[in-house]
C-alpha cells in the first residue's frame, strides 16, 4: 500500500510571500525533505556539524537568508543563539518553525525575535494570525517571524518607500543638505523638503533625463543639479538606458530582467564617471553644506560609497537602495553595503522593501560617539 507523503508545513506561506528565485535554508533532521521537494525552489541545508548559522553564512552559505526553516532541530533556541548576528542585522527575512520545535520555550523564542524587530504570526487551520504574544490555546501550528522590511509590502494597506519626515526624527537625523545620486527627475524633492532639508544637490547620469531634471528646478535657488555618473573612479563607462528610465544603470541588468521582464534595454551609451568628492570639488560645492547622502543608482551603491572615501565621515546619515539578489552584474548586495558603511562608523537602523523581495531602501546613521 502506498502512503501519501504529508504536505510540507508552511508551504502555502512560502508560495504567497517568496518569489520563485528565492532560496530556503533548512536546519534539523527534517531538512532533507525540503531539499528534495521544497516547492520547486532551491534549498540549502547546513551540515549538522556546522557550529551555527552565523559561522556558516558568508564563508559557506548566503549572507542573507530568504527563508529559514527549523525542522527537527531539537532546540530552536539554540539555533537562534547561533544566529545572533544574522537576527541582529535582520539578515533572515522569514523564519518558520512548528510549535513542537520550541521545546516549551515559545515565549522566549518570541521575545528573542521581537527584540530584533521581527513580527510574529501563527499559521493554523489555514488561517494566518498576527501574534503580539505567543498563543496559549494548545492548538499548535506553524509560527512565522517576518523581518521589518517586508511589513509594508505584505501587510500594509498602501505601499511606499521611506517618508523622511517621520523616519529622520526617529533616529536623530536633522537634515541640513542632501546629496542625491541617481536623481532621475527629482521626485524625492518634496519628501526632502517636508523633512526639513534646506538644500538639495541632485546628480543624474543620463543626459536626457538630466535635461528634464534641470528644467524642473530652474530658478530654484535651493537646488543644484549636476549631470554626472558617480562611481569609484574617474573614467569612461557603458550606461544601460532602460525602457523605464528609473531602472537605467552603469551596470548591465541581470536579475532585473527576470523580476521586471517588461523593462528592457533601449540603448547603451557611454558616459564619463567621477567620484563624488571630485564632483563636489570641481563644482565648488563645500561638503560641509550637506550631511545626508542618498543613493538610488541601480546597483552602483558599493562603487559610489567606495569612491566617497573620507567624505563619508562628513555625513550623519546615508539612505541608499540595496539589493538582496543580484539585479545588475557585479552590483553587490545589502551585506556588502553594510561592510562599507559599518567600517565608516554607521549603523543600519531601518529597511523597507515595499515593492519586491529582491530590493529596497536602507537607512544608516552615524554611530554615537
XYZ file of C-alpha atoms in Angstrom:
369
model
C 0.000 0.000 0.000
C 1.339 3.419 -0.914
C 1.227 6.087 1.746
C 0.647 9.672 0.669
C 3.528 11.941 1.619
C 2.330 14.514 4.144
C 2.420 18.118 2.935
C 5.322 20.270 3.990
C 4.298 22.630 6.810
C 4.106 26.292 5.894
C 4.337 25.642 2.155
C 1.380 27.964 1.368
C 3.182 30.780 3.195
C 6.324 30.387 1.110
C 4.324 30.351 -2.111
C 2.494 33.503 -1.040
C 5.429 35.511 0.270
C 8.533 34.425 -1.690
C 9.411 34.920 -5.367
C 10.353 31.687 -7.184
C 14.055 32.551 -7.298
C 14.379 32.900 -3.504
C 16.261 30.207 -1.583
C 15.283 28.247 1.511
C 17.655 27.181 4.281
C 16.537 24.188 6.350
C 18.058 23.165 9.697
C 17.385 19.916 11.545
C 16.798 16.252 10.923
C 13.884 17.107 8.624
C 15.991 19.311 6.336
C 16.337 16.592 3.716
C 12.655 16.594 2.825
C 12.892 20.289 1.999
C 15.979 19.875 -0.174
C 14.206 17.039 -2.015
C 10.954 18.795 -2.930
C 10.653 22.269 -1.474
C 8.032 23.850 -3.728
C 10.318 23.600 -6.763
C 12.795 26.070 -5.306
C 16.415 25.805 -4.162
C 17.008 24.750 -0.568
C 20.305 24.649 1.338
C 20.916 22.511 4.414
C 23.942 23.267 6.624
C 25.859 20.251 7.840
C 24.831 19.008 11.267
C 28.462 19.607 12.240
C 28.223 23.326 11.407
C 28.971 25.451 14.507
C 25.974 27.753 13.941
C 24.321 29.815 11.247
C 26.445 32.895 11.951
C 29.591 30.870 11.286
C 28.063 29.059 8.297
C 26.705 32.086 6.442
C 29.239 34.020 4.394
C 32.122 31.537 4.211
C 29.831 28.696 3.058
C 26.203 29.810 2.940
C 24.471 33.008 1.809
C 24.971 36.216 3.797
C 21.225 36.867 3.618
C 18.732 34.043 4.248
C 15.442 34.419 2.384
C 13.555 31.822 4.437
C 14.863 29.744 7.358
C 13.052 26.534 8.311
C 13.604 24.770 11.625
C 12.531 21.162 11.092
C 13.604 18.600 13.670
C 16.350 20.841 15.024
C 15.756 19.654 18.587
C 16.380 23.033 20.199
C 15.089 26.095 18.349
C 16.509 28.474 20.933
C 19.992 27.045 20.395
C 19.632 27.681 16.657
C 18.675 31.308 17.359
C 21.636 31.652 19.706
C 23.886 30.512 16.862
C 22.265 33.065 14.552
C 22.500 36.068 16.881
C 24.315 38.284 14.362
C 22.013 37.335 11.490
C 18.989 38.213 13.606
C 20.508 41.444 14.941
C 21.231 42.565 11.375
C 17.865 41.244 10.174
C 19.577 39.102 7.541
C 16.990 36.362 7.967
C 13.895 37.537 6.112
C 11.465 34.832 7.221
C 11.837 32.188 9.916
C 9.455 29.239 10.159
C 9.097 26.653 12.921
C 6.379 24.361 14.205
C 5.366 24.788 17.815
C 6.887 21.400 18.621
C 10.333 22.868 17.840
C 10.024 25.349 20.714
C 10.668 22.763 23.417
C 8.444 24.605 25.872
C 10.294 27.899 25.258
C 7.857 29.543 22.855
C 7.657 32.750 24.911
C 11.454 33.013 24.951
C 11.614 32.480 21.182
C 9.004 35.178 20.610
C 10.831 37.624 22.872
C 14.181 36.976 21.180
C 12.765 37.553 17.707
C 10.702 40.601 18.658
C 13.744 42.184 20.312
C 15.375 42.163 16.870
C 12.393 43.816 15.179
C 10.592 40.748 13.848
C 6.816 40.396 13.708
C 5.330 37.022 14.695
C 2.460 35.117 13.121
C 0.836 31.734 13.592
C -0.495 29.669 10.709
C -3.096 27.201 11.978
C -6.296 25.775 10.492
C -5.474 27.599 7.231
C -5.532 30.979 8.973
C -2.612 33.363 9.396
C -2.898 35.453 12.549
C -0.622 38.183 13.860
C 0.631 37.392 17.355
C 1.925 40.078 19.687
C 2.292 37.377 22.336
C 2.718 33.602 21.979
C -0.558 31.660 21.910
C -1.505 29.543 24.896
C -4.503 27.720 23.433
C -2.673 24.483 22.679
C -3.678 24.491 19.004
C -0.075 24.208 17.815
C 0.542 25.276 14.248
C 3.394 26.811 12.304
C 4.958 30.029 13.585
C 6.490 32.578 11.238
C 8.774 35.512 12.022
C 8.910 38.306 9.419
C 11.703 40.875 9.133
C 10.501 44.503 9.286
C 11.459 45.355 5.698
C 8.580 43.211 4.417
C 5.754 44.654 6.515
C 4.894 47.483 4.138
C 4.676 45.169 1.135
C 2.829 42.235 2.695
C 0.558 43.655 5.370
C 0.129 47.433 4.983
C -2.882 48.961 3.238
C -0.641 51.034 0.992
C 2.940 50.627 -0.191
C 5.625 53.289 -0.298
C 9.283 53.997 0.369
C 10.590 55.920 3.379
C 8.852 59.114 4.453
C 11.760 61.118 5.833
C 9.602 63.500 7.860
C 8.793 60.557 10.125
C 11.959 58.488 9.743
C 14.702 61.062 10.312
C 13.486 62.367 13.716
C 13.025 58.792 14.919
C 16.771 58.259 14.502
C 18.062 61.703 15.451
C 18.804 62.893 11.905
C 18.413 66.633 11.260
C 18.983 67.181 7.526
C 20.732 70.402 6.532
C 21.573 69.499 2.965
C 21.047 66.291 0.991
C 23.133 64.916 -1.870
C 21.024 62.599 -4.032
C 22.974 60.461 -6.519
C 20.705 58.914 -9.128
C 18.146 61.696 -9.035
C 16.071 60.778 -12.107
C 13.653 63.734 -12.345
C 13.925 64.818 -8.707
C 10.829 63.016 -7.460
C 12.168 62.976 -3.887
C 12.359 66.761 -3.580
C 9.035 67.184 -1.763
C 9.969 64.342 0.593
C 13.261 66.078 1.442
C 11.677 69.489 1.935
C 8.974 68.003 4.141
C 11.748 66.533 6.299
C 13.334 69.976 6.726
C 16.239 69.900 4.262
C 17.311 73.406 3.255
C 19.390 72.423 0.248
C 19.434 69.540 -2.241
C 22.099 68.510 -4.744
C 20.641 66.253 -7.435
C 23.105 64.219 -9.529
C 21.832 62.373 -12.622
C 23.921 60.297 -15.045
C 21.632 60.134 -18.094
C 21.951 63.349 -20.161
C 18.389 63.035 -21.492
C 16.863 62.567 -18.046
C 19.076 65.338 -16.681
C 17.584 67.815 -19.153
C 14.151 67.220 -17.629
C 15.574 67.434 -14.095
C 17.366 70.704 -14.803
C 14.299 72.281 -16.392
C 12.125 71.287 -13.452
C 14.294 73.074 -10.898
C 15.372 76.047 -12.993
C 15.201 79.147 -10.816
C 15.070 77.177 -7.541
C 17.995 78.528 -5.522
C 17.746 75.678 -3.001
C 18.512 73.018 -5.623
C 21.694 72.315 -7.587
C 21.511 69.839 -10.482
C 24.606 68.172 -11.969
C 24.891 65.784 -14.901
C 27.436 63.143 -13.853
C 27.832 59.392 -13.469
C 29.225 58.837 -9.975
C 31.339 55.741 -9.367
C 34.514 54.598 -7.589
C 36.917 56.126 -10.112
C 37.238 58.588 -12.965
C 36.951 57.157 -16.467
C 34.500 56.110 -19.142
C 31.739 53.528 -18.750
C 28.825 51.990 -20.603
C 25.415 53.108 -19.364
C 22.346 50.940 -19.981
C 19.397 53.190 -20.745
C 16.298 51.160 -19.871
C 12.750 51.437 -21.209
C 11.785 52.580 -17.711
C 14.387 55.272 -17.105
C 14.437 54.771 -13.328
C 15.987 51.338 -13.963
C 18.905 52.694 -16.042
C 22.331 51.782 -14.701
C 26.092 51.847 -15.144
C 25.884 48.070 -14.730
C 24.411 45.521 -17.113
C 20.991 44.278 -15.963
C 20.832 40.599 -14.990
C 18.211 39.541 -12.433
C 16.329 42.767 -13.092
C 15.262 41.346 -16.457
C 13.677 38.377 -14.670
C 11.968 40.366 -11.922
C 10.721 43.017 -14.371
C 10.625 41.353 -17.815
C 8.631 44.255 -19.263
C 11.588 46.607 -18.648
C 14.232 46.171 -21.340
C 17.430 47.855 -22.518
C 16.597 50.608 -25.005
C 20.186 51.511 -25.811
C 23.684 51.625 -24.355
C 25.518 54.950 -24.253
C 28.946 55.930 -22.981
C 29.302 58.303 -20.040
C 32.128 59.815 -18.042
C 32.437 58.581 -14.454
C 33.698 60.564 -11.467
C 33.947 60.114 -7.734
C 31.644 62.166 -5.552
C 34.477 64.099 -3.804
C 35.897 65.103 -7.194
C 32.467 66.141 -8.436
C 31.906 68.411 -5.437
C 35.371 69.958 -5.665
C 35.205 70.643 -9.407
C 31.865 72.418 -8.974
C 32.927 74.491 -5.973
C 30.500 72.780 -3.600
C 31.627 72.620 0.032
C 30.925 69.221 1.634
C 30.066 70.991 4.900
C 26.760 72.078 3.399
C 25.479 68.504 3.203
C 25.004 65.981 5.993
C 22.809 63.334 4.320
C 23.769 61.189 1.327
C 21.029 59.465 -0.694
C 21.828 56.907 -3.400
C 19.401 55.458 -5.939
C 21.788 54.258 -8.615
C 20.564 50.799 -9.635
C 23.366 48.569 -8.393
C 26.207 51.118 -8.231
C 25.818 51.742 -4.489
C 29.023 49.982 -3.414
C 31.084 51.718 -6.085
C 29.724 55.138 -5.185
C 30.352 54.585 -1.469
C 33.868 53.273 -2.098
C 34.630 56.339 -4.195
C 33.496 58.625 -1.355
C 36.460 57.663 0.830
C 36.908 60.132 3.683
C 33.894 62.142 2.516
C 31.670 59.575 4.262
C 32.870 60.896 7.612
C 31.031 64.175 6.932
C 27.591 62.570 6.681
C 25.242 61.999 9.602
C 23.105 59.587 7.590
C 23.132 57.585 4.373
C 19.929 56.342 2.759
C 20.519 54.011 -0.131
C 18.861 51.479 -2.349
C 20.078 47.968 -1.523
C 19.698 44.622 -3.284
C 19.090 41.218 -1.726
C 19.651 39.402 -5.028
C 21.852 40.382 -7.955
C 19.754 42.567 -10.244
C 22.727 44.099 -12.083
C 26.026 42.424 -12.919
C 28.579 42.864 -10.122
C 26.284 45.119 -8.135
C 26.977 43.811 -4.650
C 24.277 43.052 -2.115
C 22.925 44.669 1.043
C 25.541 42.890 3.171
C 28.289 44.438 1.020
C 26.850 47.911 1.627
C 26.835 47.039 5.332
C 30.537 46.176 5.164
C 31.441 49.575 3.733
C 29.269 51.723 5.975
C 29.846 49.772 9.199
C 33.587 50.304 8.687
C 32.965 54.067 8.393
C 31.065 54.314 11.671
C 27.450 53.835 10.585
C 24.730 51.514 11.873
C 21.835 50.301 9.754
C 18.647 51.288 11.577
C 15.799 50.787 9.097
C 14.976 48.884 5.917
C 11.939 48.706 3.670
C 11.060 46.594 0.616
C 7.548 47.720 -0.319
C 7.584 46.557 -3.945
C 9.642 43.356 -4.235
C 11.574 40.905 -2.070
C 14.822 41.441 -4.014
C 15.432 45.130 -3.315
C 14.529 48.075 -1.127
C 15.950 51.053 0.748
C 18.022 51.141 3.919
C 18.855 53.959 6.329
C 22.252 54.123 8.028
C 23.033 56.640 10.771
C 26.324 57.597 12.323
C 27.169 55.525 15.371
C 27.093 57.557 18.622
C 30.497 58.511 19.963
